[in-house]
């Protein structure tokens, strides 16, 4: 007999938050913090989870009353826990009006988001809204029927203003540097293109706190769902599996001070998040992406497998010690070398099957803040960061779309087609590297024009072609 599906016990909380992007990370992170904050100190902070594209999250969550299981995978085995902080689930393309109504509801005080880098519709090199992005063009032409996050935020804010309500706080939870300022800039750029008065009101009354978010959460697989079913006797299509570690650093700047007591769940409420953000993006995400490209090319499926292979863990240590930590300012209350050591332990967690292919996605949107800023700082200090340049070369080799055995790589990236064409259009390592350095959305011109950088990436790329990623990593790690 098939197992019964998980269902909610008891009533859902009343809504106080709308969240855009109800994927695995949100369920393993924001929804848990909010659940714990409500348990510790009350408040109506139920979450209306809105998917901007796919119906998948709603189809998984709604039949379960929006309850789902979060499984912590640590050294003592799997610890499942049912989370009930999501009160409703919407699919924006099916009913934009319902989404806008939820965002304009006076009870809703926060709109949070995990929409990934590309959801901001910005130009990564300038950090401003990309006015020729097709979704932005669409949303400016018909603001009442939006498709993009900026389009939804601004239309809902306009409705609140018209109704005499305060704006909601926009709480970005994506891995982008100065993410609060970025969210503010794209919202104001969009609002200005619609109505200068609206933009002024948002600028004066709105709040866009920056955050640093951290918890490794691989995409859920059918095997995860089957393992939970075998252990607990129920089926949960909306489950997520995550590592034990979590860290949320939040700039404490909310409209009217209205927010859940997330500090009761361990969030750090601080005056400025920037140093924490830089630490996390450069130390964690920078090595994660490096491991993803080089690990994938070397034939490894997961990060745990990759760091167990010769040279990779040592490469990470060298990256932190010699290339990354010297560029990271000291965040309050953090011990940077200890932070790096702990990262390697997190990567080694064998229960977390985080695919290199998953992390390799959207590299054109990730590289600038994860790796290239660090490289630029190293060069400015007179260091040539060979390890990070190998990571960049790994990305270039990966977006060429053919692996070391000659098989096609399923490259997921908004620029995938153009990247492959640029790579295919050149014959030699020099030519391919030069063609890819020409992507101004990815490489700032000062960096692309720096001969030390170009030469190091070209050498690394030629090494990847000549001897393969596994050997190239061993060599750079042992140098
Ligand atoms: C990963 C991150 O998928 C990726 O690109 O590097 O999502 C990483 O797992 C999280 O930022 C950890 O907090």
PDB file of C-alpha atoms and ligand atoms in Angstrom, residues 25 117 175 213-217 243 280 284-285 288-289 346 354 358-361 366 370, ligand 1:
ATOM      1  CA  UNK A  25      16.793  26.810   0.318  1.00  0.00           C
ATOM      2  CA  UNK A 117      21.084  35.993  -8.867  1.00  0.00           C
ATOM      3  CA  UNK A 175      23.968  35.406  -2.382  1.00  0.00           C
ATOM      4  CA  UNK A 213      22.327  33.663   4.472  1.00  0.00           C
ATOM      5  CA  UNK A 214      24.093  30.339   4.794  1.00  0.00           C
ATOM      6  CA  UNK A 215      22.975  26.725   4.833  1.00  0.00           C
ATOM      7  CA  UNK A 216      23.991  24.075   2.326  1.00  0.00           C
ATOM      8  CA  UNK A 217      20.783  22.686   0.838  1.00  0.00           C
ATOM      9  CA  UNK A 243      23.197  20.350   6.654  1.00  0.00           C
ATOM     10  CA  UNK A 280      30.646  34.113   3.086  1.00  0.00           C
ATOM     11  CA  UNK A 284      32.279  29.618   0.870  1.00  0.00           C
ATOM     12  CA  UNK A 285      30.729  30.400  -2.477  1.00  0.00           C
ATOM     13  CA  UNK A 288      32.163  26.074  -3.884  1.00  0.00           C
ATOM     14  CA  UNK A 289      32.122  27.327  -7.469  1.00  0.00           C
ATOM     15  CA  UNK A 346      30.899  21.052   5.973  1.00  0.00           C
ATOM     16  CA  UNK A 354      25.334  18.424  -3.264  1.00  0.00           C
ATOM     17  CA  UNK A 358      23.868  22.142  -9.436  1.00  0.00           C
ATOM     18  CA  UNK A 359      26.443  24.596  -8.097  1.00  0.00           C
ATOM     19  CA  UNK A 360      27.925  25.052 -11.583  1.00  0.00           C
ATOM     20  CA  UNK A 361      24.623  26.530 -12.772  1.00  0.00           C
ATOM     21  CA  UNK A 366      27.913  34.037  -9.785  1.00  0.00           C
ATOM     22  CA  UNK A 370      32.307  34.847  -5.722  1.00  0.00           C
TER      23      UNK A 370
HETATM   24  C1  LIG B   1      26.022  27.139  -3.795  1.00  0.00           C
HETATM   25  C2  LIG B   1      25.236  27.877  -2.733  1.00  0.00           C
HETATM   26  O1  LIG B   1      24.459  26.518  -5.451  1.00  0.00           O
HETATM   27  C3  LIG B   1      25.411  27.248  -5.182  1.00  0.00           C
HETATM   28  O2  LIG B   1      25.869  28.029  -6.000  1.00  0.00           O
HETATM   29  O3  LIG B   1      27.311  27.660  -3.785  1.00  0.00           O
HETATM   30  O4  LIG B   1      23.908  27.878  -2.951  1.00  0.00           O
HETATM   31  C4  LIG B   1      25.597  27.425  -1.307  1.00  0.00           C
HETATM   32  O5  LIG B   1      25.277  26.085  -1.087  1.00  0.00           O
HETATM   33  C5  LIG B   1      24.890  28.277  -0.294  1.00  0.00           C
HETATM   34  O6  LIG B   1      25.158  29.618  -0.551  1.00  0.00           O
HETATM   35  C6  LIG B   1      25.303  27.902   1.121  1.00  0.00           C
HETATM   36  O7  LIG B   1      24.773  28.811   2.009  1.00  0.00           O
END
